[in-house]
Short mmCIF file of C-alpha atoms in Angstrom, two decimals:
data_model
loop_
_atom_site.label_atom_id
_atom_site.label_comp_id
_atom_site.label_asym_id
_atom_site.label_seq_id
_atom_site.Cartn_x
_atom_site.Cartn_y
_atom_site.Cartn_z
CA MET E 1 3.52 14.14 38.35
CA HIS E 2 1.00 11.59 39.67
CA THR E 3 2.51 8.89 41.86
CA ASP E 4 -0.60 6.79 42.38
CA PRO E 5 -0.97 4.36 39.42
CA LYS E 6 -4.72 4.16 40.14
CA ILE E 7 -5.17 7.81 39.22
CA LYS E 8 -5.83 8.20 35.51
CA ARG E 9 -4.04 10.86 33.55
CA LYS E 10 -5.97 13.13 31.20
CA VAL E 11 -3.77 13.02 28.12
CA LEU E 12 -3.79 15.10 24.95
CA LEU E 13 -2.08 13.52 21.92
CA LEU E 14 -0.95 16.60 20.01
CA ASN E 15 0.30 17.21 16.52
CA PRO E 16 1.16 20.90 17.06
CA PRO E 17 0.03 23.72 14.77
CA GLY E 18 2.51 24.93 12.18
CA ASN E 19 3.19 27.67 9.68
CA LYS E 20 3.67 24.93 7.07
CA LEU E 21 2.16 21.51 6.42
CA TYR E 22 4.69 19.72 8.63
CA ILE E 23 4.94 15.93 8.58
CA ARG E 24 6.72 14.96 11.81
CA ASP E 25 5.95 11.36 12.67
CA TYR E 26 8.04 8.16 12.71
CA TYR E 27 11.36 9.92 13.40
CA SER E 28 11.38 11.71 10.07
CA SER E 29 10.21 15.24 9.34
CA LEU E 30 9.56 17.27 6.22
CA VAL E 31 7.08 19.67 4.67
CA SER E 32 4.32 18.10 2.59
CA LYS E 33 5.02 18.84 -1.08
CA LEU E 34 1.38 18.69 -2.10
CA ASN E 35 -1.87 18.91 -0.23
CA TYR E 36 -1.35 15.49 1.36
CA TYR E 37 -1.18 14.33 4.94
CA TRP E 38 -1.38 10.90 6.55
CA PRO E 39 -2.26 9.96 10.15
CA PRO E 40 0.70 10.42 12.53
CA ILE E 41 1.68 6.86 13.40
CA ASP E 42 3.41 7.83 16.69
CA LEU E 43 0.21 9.29 18.09
CA GLN E 44 -1.88 6.41 16.82
CA LEU E 45 0.31 3.91 18.67
CA PHE E 46 0.38 6.06 21.81
CA SER E 47 -3.42 5.86 21.71
CA ALA E 48 -3.08 2.08 21.65
CA HIS E 49 -0.89 1.95 24.75
CA LEU E 50 -2.83 4.55 26.73
CA TYR E 51 -6.38 3.40 25.98
CA GLY E 52 -7.98 1.77 29.01
CA HIS E 53 -5.28 3.15 31.32
CA HIS E 54 -5.77 6.89 30.90
CA ASP E 55 -8.29 9.30 29.42
CA ILE E 56 -7.11 10.39 25.99
CA ARG E 57 -8.08 12.90 23.35
CA VAL E 58 -6.45 13.95 20.08
CA LEU E 59 -5.72 17.28 18.43
CA ASP E 60 -4.08 17.03 15.02
CA ALA E 61 -3.73 20.76 14.45
CA ILE E 62 -1.92 20.27 11.14
CA ALA E 63 -4.50 17.99 9.54
CA GLU E 64 -7.39 20.07 10.87
CA ARG E 65 -5.71 23.37 9.90
CA VAL E 66 -5.93 24.82 13.42
CA ASN E 67 -3.63 27.83 13.73
CA HIS E 68 -1.38 28.66 16.70
CA THR E 69 -3.83 31.04 18.36
CA ASN E 70 -6.83 28.71 18.18
CA ALA E 71 -4.79 25.66 19.15
CA TYR E 72 -3.38 27.49 22.19
CA GLU E 73 -6.82 28.60 23.33
CA ALA E 74 -8.26 25.12 22.82
CA ILE E 75 -5.50 23.48 24.85
CA ILE E 76 -5.64 26.01 27.67
CA ASN E 77 -9.37 25.31 28.03
CA MET E 78 -9.00 21.53 27.95
CA ASP E 79 -9.31 19.43 31.08
CA ILE E 80 -5.91 17.75 30.67
CA ASP E 81 -2.80 17.25 32.78
CA THR E 82 -0.47 15.67 30.18
CA ILE E 83 0.51 16.45 26.59
CA ILE E 84 2.30 14.01 24.31
CA PHE E 85 3.39 15.91 21.21
CA LEU E 86 5.17 15.36 17.91
CA THR E 87 8.11 17.42 16.70
CA GLY E 88 10.97 17.15 14.20
CA THR E 89 14.04 18.83 12.80
CA VAL E 90 11.85 20.63 10.27
CA SER E 91 9.73 22.39 12.91
CA TRP E 92 11.15 21.89 16.40
CA GLN E 93 11.94 25.54 17.15
CA GLU E 94 8.40 26.57 16.22
CA ASP E 95 6.97 23.62 18.17
CA PHE E 96 9.02 24.34 21.28
CA GLU E 97 7.99 27.99 21.28
CA PHE E 98 4.35 26.91 21.15
CA LEU E 99 4.67 24.27 23.89
CA GLY E 100 6.65 26.68 26.06
CA LYS E 101 3.80 29.16 25.79
CA VAL E 102 1.29 26.48 26.76
CA ALA E 103 3.41 25.43 29.74
CA SER E 104 3.65 29.02 30.96
CA SER E 105 -0.16 29.21 31.15
CA LYS E 106 -1.17 25.71 32.19
CA LYS E 107 0.25 23.22 34.69
CA VAL E 108 0.79 20.17 32.54
CA THR E 109 3.35 17.39 32.01
CA ILE E 110 4.82 17.56 28.50
CA ILE E 111 6.35 14.60 26.66
CA GLY E 112 7.77 14.68 23.14
CA SER E 113 8.43 12.29 20.26
CA GLY E 114 10.36 12.98 17.06
CA ASP E 115 13.60 12.64 15.14
CA ILE E 116 15.46 15.50 16.82
CA LEU E 117 14.44 14.17 20.24
CA LEU E 118 15.59 10.68 19.33
CA TYR E 119 19.13 11.90 18.72
CA SER E 120 19.43 15.13 20.77
CA GLY E 121 16.90 14.47 23.51
CA GLU E 122 19.19 14.62 26.50
CA GLU E 123 20.56 18.00 25.45
CA LEU E 124 17.12 19.46 24.73
CA LEU E 125 15.69 18.21 28.04
CA LYS E 126 18.41 20.09 29.86
CA ARG E 127 17.91 23.23 27.79
CA TYR E 128 14.11 23.57 27.88
CA ASP E 129 12.25 23.80 31.18
CA PHE E 130 8.82 22.93 29.75
CA LEU E 131 9.96 19.52 28.46
CA ASP E 132 9.53 16.73 31.02
CA GLY E 133 10.14 13.54 29.06
CA ILE E 134 10.88 11.96 25.68
CA SER E 135 9.61 8.71 24.20
CA LEU E 136 12.27 6.84 22.20
CA ASP E 137 10.03 4.10 20.77
CA PHE E 138 6.30 4.49 20.16
CA THR E 139 5.80 0.74 19.63
CA THR E 140 6.55 -0.13 23.26
CA PRO E 141 4.32 0.55 26.31
CA ASP E 142 7.13 2.09 28.37
CA ILE E 143 5.49 5.50 28.39
CA LEU E 144 2.94 3.98 30.78
CA SER E 145 5.68 3.39 33.35
CA TYR E 146 6.43 7.09 33.40
CA LEU E 147 2.80 8.20 33.51
CA GLU E 148 1.99 5.79 36.31
CA GLY E 149 4.63 7.10 38.68
CA LYS E 150 7.84 5.20 37.99
CA GLY E 151 9.78 8.30 37.02
CA ASP E 152 11.32 8.44 40.47
CA GLY E 153 14.94 8.10 39.44
CA ARG E 154 14.72 4.61 38.02
CA LYS E 155 15.60 4.06 34.37
CA ILE E 156 12.63 3.43 32.08
CA ASN E 157 13.30 1.57 28.85
CA ASN E 158 12.87 3.63 25.68
CA PHE E 159 12.30 6.79 27.69
CA ILE E 160 14.26 9.84 28.86
CA TYR E 161 12.96 12.10 31.59
CA LYS E 162 13.97 14.95 33.84
CA LEU E 163 14.12 14.67 37.65
CA ASN E 164 15.39 17.37 40.01
CA GLY E 165 17.54 18.96 37.34
CA SER E 166 19.08 15.67 36.17
CA VAL E 167 18.23 13.61 33.09
CA VAL E 168 17.53 9.89 33.46
CA VAL E 169 18.25 7.98 30.24
CA GLY E 170 16.72 4.56 29.62
CA GLU E 171 17.94 1.78 27.35
CA LYS E 172 16.58 1.33 23.83
CA ILE E 173 15.11 -2.16 24.06
CA GLY E 174 12.36 -3.87 22.09
CA GLN E 175 11.21 -7.40 21.30
CA ASP E 176 12.10 -8.71 17.83
CA ASP E 177 8.59 -10.13 17.42
CA TYR E 178 6.35 -7.55 19.05
CA SER E 179 2.66 -6.91 19.56
CA ILE E 180 0.68 -3.79 20.44
CA PRO E 181 -2.83 -3.07 21.68
CA VAL E 182 -5.29 -1.88 19.03
CA PRO E 183 -4.77 1.82 18.18
CA ARG E 184 -7.89 3.96 18.55
CA HIS E 185 -8.20 5.10 14.95
CA GLU E 186 -11.62 6.64 15.54
CA LEU E 187 -10.07 9.39 17.71
CA PHE E 188 -8.26 10.86 14.71
CA PRO E 189 -9.74 13.14 12.00
CA LEU E 190 -9.54 10.41 9.37
CA LEU E 191 -11.46 12.35 6.72
CA LYS E 192 -8.76 15.04 6.82
CA TYR E 193 -6.02 12.65 5.66
CA SER E 194 -5.18 11.92 2.03
CA THR E 195 -2.30 11.24 -0.36
CA PRO E 196 -2.08 11.68 -4.15
CA LEU E 197 -2.35 7.90 -4.37
CA SER E 198 -5.40 7.51 -2.10
CA ARG E 199 -8.48 5.91 -3.62
CA ARG E 200 -11.05 5.89 -0.85
CA TYR E 201 -11.87 7.82 2.29
CA PRO E 202 -11.61 7.79 5.23
CA MET E 203 -7.99 6.64 5.36
CA THR E 204 -5.87 5.47 8.26
CA GLY E 205 -2.31 4.33 8.87
CA ILE E 206 -0.99 0.99 10.04
CA ILE E 207 2.46 -0.39 10.78
CA THR E 208 3.47 -4.06 10.62
CA ASP E 209 7.12 -3.75 11.58
CA PHE E 210 9.44 -1.14 13.08
CA GLY E 211 12.72 0.33 11.86
CA CYS E 212 14.59 -0.86 8.79
CA ALA E 213 16.71 -3.90 7.93
CA PHE E 214 18.74 -1.95 5.35
CA THR E 215 21.60 0.51 5.80
CA CYS E 216 21.37 3.29 3.20
CA THR E 217 23.73 5.93 4.57
CA PHE E 218 21.45 8.89 3.77
CA CYS E 219 18.42 7.41 5.56
CA PRO E 220 17.63 8.00 9.26
CA TYR E 221 15.93 4.60 9.55
CA ALA E 222 19.24 2.79 9.02
CA ASN E 223 19.99 3.30 12.72
CA ILE E 224 16.62 2.06 14.01
CA LYS E 225 16.74 -1.65 14.76
CA PHE E 226 14.36 -3.67 12.62
CA ARG E 227 11.64 -5.57 14.49
CA ASN E 228 8.68 -7.55 13.17
CA ARG E 229 5.12 -7.32 14.42
CA ASN E 230 3.14 -10.50 15.08
CA ILE E 231 0.69 -11.31 12.26
CA ASP E 232 -2.09 -12.38 14.64
CA ASN E 233 -1.74 -9.00 16.33
CA ILE E 234 -1.98 -7.25 12.94
CA ARG E 235 -5.11 -9.26 12.12
CA GLU E 236 -6.72 -8.04 15.34
CA GLU E 237 -6.12 -4.40 14.41
CA MET E 238 -7.33 -4.91 10.85
CA ARG E 239 -10.56 -6.45 12.09
CA TYR E 240 -11.06 -3.40 14.28
CA ILE E 241 -10.35 -1.04 11.37
CA SER E 242 -12.78 -2.96 9.20
CA LYS E 243 -15.54 -2.62 11.82
CA LEU E 244 -14.98 1.14 11.71
CA LYS E 245 -15.85 1.03 7.99
CA ILE E 246 -12.39 2.32 7.03
CA LYS E 247 -11.41 1.02 3.60
CA GLU E 248 -8.16 2.82 2.73
CA LEU E 249 -4.84 2.05 4.44
CA VAL E 250 -1.36 3.49 4.17
CA PHE E 251 1.28 1.10 5.48
CA ARG E 252 4.00 3.06 7.28
CA ASN E 253 6.61 0.28 7.02
CA GLN E 254 9.91 1.32 5.48
CA THR E 255 9.98 -1.85 3.36
CA PHE E 256 6.63 -3.61 3.32
CA THR E 257 7.92 -6.58 1.30
CA PHE E 258 10.74 -7.51 3.70
CA PRO E 259 10.99 -10.18 4.88
CA ARG E 260 9.29 -11.68 1.84
CA GLN E 261 7.65 -14.61 3.65
CA LYS E 262 6.11 -12.31 6.26
CA ALA E 263 4.71 -10.04 3.52
CA TYR E 264 3.30 -13.03 1.64
CA GLU E 265 1.64 -14.46 4.75
CA LEU E 266 0.26 -11.06 5.72
CA CYS E 267 -1.32 -10.45 2.31
CA SER E 268 -2.69 -14.01 2.20
CA MET E 269 -4.31 -13.36 5.57
CA MET E 270 -5.80 -10.07 4.35
CA ALA E 271 -7.26 -11.77 1.28
CA SER E 272 -8.69 -14.70 3.25
CA GLU E 273 -10.30 -12.32 5.77
CA LYS E 274 -11.98 -10.46 2.87
CA PHE E 275 -11.31 -7.07 4.48
CA ASP E 276 -11.86 -5.22 1.20
CA PHE E 277 -9.10 -2.73 2.00
CA SER E 278 -7.37 -0.73 -0.72
CA TRP E 279 -3.88 0.30 0.25
CA MET E 280 -0.43 1.59 -0.56
CA ALA E 281 3.02 0.87 0.84
CA ILE E 282 6.75 1.53 0.47
CA SER E 283 9.04 -1.19 -0.88
CA ARG E 284 12.44 -1.84 -2.45
CA VAL E 285 12.91 -2.58 -6.12
CA ASN E 286 14.98 -5.68 -5.31
CA ALA E 287 12.55 -6.99 -2.69
CA ILE E 288 9.61 -7.97 -4.89
CA ASP E 289 8.70 -10.69 -7.39
CA LYS E 290 5.66 -11.47 -9.48
CA ASP E 291 4.18 -14.04 -7.08
CA LEU E 292 4.44 -11.63 -4.15
CA LEU E 293 2.99 -8.73 -6.14
CA THR E 294 0.10 -10.93 -7.25
CA VAL E 295 -0.95 -11.79 -3.69
CA MET E 296 -0.48 -8.14 -2.71
CA LYS E 297 -2.82 -7.08 -5.52
CA LYS E 298 -5.34 -9.68 -4.38
CA ALA E 299 -5.14 -8.26 -0.84
CA GLY E 300 -5.98 -4.76 -2.12
CA CYS E 301 -2.63 -3.13 -2.92
CA HIS E 302 -3.06 -0.47 -5.59
CA SER E 303 0.20 1.51 -5.27
CA LEU E 304 3.82 0.94 -4.25
CA ILE E 305 6.47 3.59 -3.71
CA PHE E 306 10.12 2.73 -4.33
CA GLY E 307 13.36 4.46 -3.42
CA VAL E 308 14.84 4.58 -6.91
CA GLU E 309 17.07 7.52 -5.80
CA THR E 310 19.12 7.68 -9.05
CA GLN E 311 19.83 5.70 -12.20
CA ASN E 312 23.58 5.92 -11.48
CA ASP E 313 24.70 2.52 -10.21
CA GLN E 314 28.00 3.86 -8.89
CA VAL E 315 26.21 6.46 -6.77
CA LEU E 316 23.75 3.84 -5.51
CA LYS E 317 26.66 1.67 -4.41
CA LYS E 318 28.45 4.60 -2.77
CA TYR E 319 25.52 5.22 -0.43
CA ASN E 320 24.94 1.55 0.34
CA LYS E 321 21.56 1.41 -1.41
CA ASN E 322 22.43 -2.03 -2.82
CA ILE E 323 20.15 -1.81 -5.85
CA THR E 324 20.74 -1.09 -9.53
CA ALA E 325 18.88 0.86 -12.19
CA GLU E 326 18.01 -2.46 -13.81
CA ASP E 327 16.37 -3.56 -10.55
CA SER E 328 14.18 -0.46 -10.74
CA ARG E 329 13.29 -1.02 -14.37
CA ARG E 330 12.30 -4.64 -13.65
CA ALA E 331 10.28 -3.74 -10.52
CA PHE E 332 8.25 -1.05 -12.27
CA SER E 333 7.54 -3.38 -15.17
CA LEU E 334 6.36 -6.15 -12.82
CA CYS E 335 4.08 -3.74 -10.96
CA ARG E 336 2.44 -2.56 -14.17
CA GLU E 337 2.05 -6.18 -15.27
CA VAL E 338 0.02 -7.16 -12.19
CA GLY E 339 -1.92 -3.89 -12.00
CA ILE E 340 -0.12 -2.08 -9.17
CA LYS E 341 0.86 1.54 -9.78
CA PRO E 342 4.57 2.20 -9.02
CA SER E 343 5.90 5.58 -7.85
CA ALA E 344 9.46 6.70 -7.13
CA TYR E 345 11.64 8.70 -4.78
CA ILE E 346 14.54 10.50 -6.48
CA ILE E 347 17.32 12.31 -4.59
CA ILE E 348 18.91 15.34 -6.25
CA GLY E 349 22.33 16.62 -5.22
CA LEU E 350 24.11 13.60 -3.76
CA PRO E 351 27.90 14.17 -3.70
CA GLY E 352 29.44 12.23 -6.58
CA GLU E 353 26.58 12.88 -9.00
CA ASP E 354 26.89 15.59 -11.64
CA LYS E 355 24.24 17.47 -13.60
CA GLU E 356 24.27 15.05 -16.54
CA SER E 357 23.69 12.06 -14.25
CA ILE E 358 20.74 13.77 -12.54
CA PHE E 359 19.11 14.66 -15.86
CA LYS E 360 19.45 11.00 -16.84
CA SER E 361 17.56 10.10 -13.65
CA ILE E 362 14.78 12.55 -14.55
CA ARG E 363 14.44 10.90 -17.94
CA PHE E 364 14.74 7.45 -16.35
CA VAL E 365 11.63 7.79 -14.14
CA LYS E 366 9.65 8.76 -17.22
CA GLU E 367 11.00 5.75 -19.13
CA ILE E 368 10.05 3.28 -16.39
CA ASP E 369 6.57 4.83 -16.26
CA ALA E 370 6.50 6.09 -12.67
CA GLU E 371 3.01 7.07 -11.53
CA TYR E 372 4.37 9.80 -9.25
CA VAL E 373 7.86 10.98 -8.41
CA SER E 374 9.00 12.70 -5.23
CA PHE E 375 12.06 14.79 -6.13
CA SER E 376 13.91 15.47 -2.87
CA ILE E 377 17.07 17.42 -2.24
CA ALA E 378 19.98 15.53 -0.71
CA THR E 379 19.92 16.56 2.93
CA PRO E 380 22.25 15.65 5.83
CA ARG E 381 19.46 14.44 8.08
CA ILE E 382 20.00 13.93 11.76
CA GLY E 383 21.00 10.40 12.76
CA THR E 384 22.62 9.49 9.41
CA LYS E 385 26.18 8.65 8.37
CA PHE E 386 25.58 10.95 5.41
CA ARG E 387 25.29 13.88 7.81
CA GLU E 388 28.65 13.04 9.39
CA ASP E 389 30.32 12.76 5.97
CA VAL E 390 28.85 16.05 4.71
CA ILE E 391 30.03 17.93 7.80
CA ASN E 392 33.47 16.31 7.77
CA ASN E 393 33.92 17.22 4.09
CA ASN E 394 32.86 20.85 4.66
CA LEU E 395 29.95 20.69 2.22
CA VAL E 396 27.50 22.61 4.42
CA VAL E 397 26.57 26.11 3.21
CA SER E 398 23.92 26.90 5.84
CA ASP E 399 24.23 28.04 9.43
CA ASN E 400 21.17 25.98 10.37
CA LEU E 401 21.43 22.19 10.44
CA ASP E 402 18.66 21.91 13.04
CA GLY E 403 15.78 22.85 10.76
CA LEU E 404 16.37 20.63 7.76
CA ASP E 405 13.78 19.86 5.11
CA SER E 406 14.43 17.76 2.02
CA SER E 407 11.22 18.72 0.28
CA LEU E 408 10.65 22.44 -0.21
CA SER E 409 13.58 24.27 1.40
CA PHE E 410 16.67 25.65 -0.32
CA PRO E 411 19.65 23.23 -0.10
CA VAL E 412 21.85 23.44 3.00
CA MET E 413 24.82 21.82 1.24
CA GLU E 414 26.66 21.81 -2.05
CA THR E 415 28.96 19.28 -3.70
CA GLU E 416 32.15 19.28 -5.73
CA GLU E 417 29.95 18.84 -8.79
CA LEU E 418 27.10 21.30 -8.05
CA THR E 419 26.45 24.50 -6.13
CA ALA E 420 23.42 24.81 -3.87
CA ARG E 421 21.80 27.11 -6.43
CA GLU E 422 22.31 24.56 -9.22
CA ILE E 423 20.82 21.77 -7.08
CA TRP E 424 17.78 23.94 -6.38
CA GLU E 425 17.28 24.83 -10.04
CA ILE E 426 17.61 21.20 -11.16
CA ARG E 427 15.10 20.12 -8.53
CA ASN E 428 12.59 22.71 -9.76
CA TYR E 429 13.19 21.69 -13.37
CA ALA E 430 12.66 18.03 -12.47
CA ILE E 431 9.25 18.77 -10.96
CA ARG E 432 8.13 20.86 -13.93
CA SER E 433 9.47 18.34 -16.40
CA PHE E 434 7.61 15.43 -14.84
CA TYR E 435 4.36 16.99 -13.63
CA LEU E 436 3.77 19.30 -16.59
CA ASN E 437 4.42 16.50 -19.05
CA PRO E 438 1.32 16.16 -21.30
CA SER E 439 1.16 12.37 -20.83
CA PHE E 440 1.17 12.75 -17.04
CA ILE E 441 -1.50 15.47 -17.11
CA LEU E 442 -3.76 13.39 -19.35
CA ARG E 443 -3.36 10.33 -17.15
CA ARG E 444 -4.16 12.30 -14.01
CA LEU E 445 -7.19 14.01 -15.57
CA TYR E 446 -8.47 10.64 -16.69
CA SER E 447 -8.18 9.28 -13.13
CA ILE E 448 -10.08 12.14 -11.46
CA SER E 449 -13.12 10.87 -9.57
CA SER E 450 -13.76 13.71 -7.08
CA LEU E 451 -13.22 17.40 -6.36
CA ARG E 452 -10.50 16.32 -3.93
CA ASP E 453 -8.60 14.63 -6.79
CA LEU E 454 -9.02 17.75 -8.94
CA ARG E 455 -7.50 19.95 -6.20
CA ASN E 456 -4.53 17.59 -5.97
CA VAL E 457 -3.90 17.84 -9.70
CA PHE E 458 -3.73 21.64 -9.51
CA SER E 459 -1.41 21.37 -6.50
CA GLU E 460 0.94 19.13 -8.47
CA GLY E 461 1.19 21.74 -11.19
CA ILE E 462 1.92 24.51 -8.71
CA TYR E 463 4.77 22.62 -7.05
#
């Protein structure tokens, strides 16, 4: 490790290769259901902190479809001394095998970021020799302290590192109203990123807060303290993005419309700056109103995604979602009224919900006219109270809780109401029922404007 802060590191920001289309960023990991992939926000913000202090380059092996062999050869031949990589519960064993191979062939400092490292980092640092450090918060500049020689036994905020066989654990600390340097979006393969909702290319990601203010027990973000980003700082980044001629944004906030006043001011700023961005975001069905949606539409919002989860109000209350089915119905109607396309997340297999209730939810998202629906399997994800409850109630039917995926993998748990096989079959039926519905197919065919859109339509049918 360099000890002279004047010596620049040569840093590779790495999204490792994978056997599947792994999404690993922002302390959540899954396999992409369709042929979609957005920019990894962790790496984008690391580029912000490192730029001007160290030499940086980017390899997004997932987005660029670089396989293990080619990625390994490329990294071995790079003039680098540090790797900052993404990982997650869905892929960590594969990722660690790859990074271990790299470390055995090249002298390099290796630092990780990801959900499994956020909650099991100390244990994994002790177990794996190749791993030197772990970032616990990509919005703070604390990684610079480590890279510039302060990993000499002193604690570094939001960072864990290894020293002489011991692990030094820093405090998780961050300002409630924070700012960041401008991320270097141009370093990323922006033309390789897309979502089913994307309208223009190239596309990039942006984040205007961190963590979540809500406490849904099945969500890993419930344990990440909510912090707001300064609007003037956001404006600075947006001006930079605009100069790069990027027109499509995906906001990586967990609830873009909270707090309401911040969202209103942000969208008013975007409209007054005349950025001409088109964009999508995630929100809550009880955190919008017509006035807010109107200014969002004016600022370029074309799509919102909501965690509807289920139409069963009792189940929503049980998991501390604090919304109702009527909230969802109202929100989707308001979105359609102002010209914003609403999509939904639905969870299948939550304990307490039987087959009849789930089929009602499948019908419900059709009734409220959801543009898209992500049907996910209830999964005891690391860092959640739901995981603790599932384990304590002996609902786990898999030997592997360290490689969880809520998107495409067979269920790892069952409930008193449903077996794992029944949950899997209902999930598959839900996808066929929604995406092979004639009205959905006609709407999607009507909206096709490119070969890329056409490929996405075929992918939807396959999955």
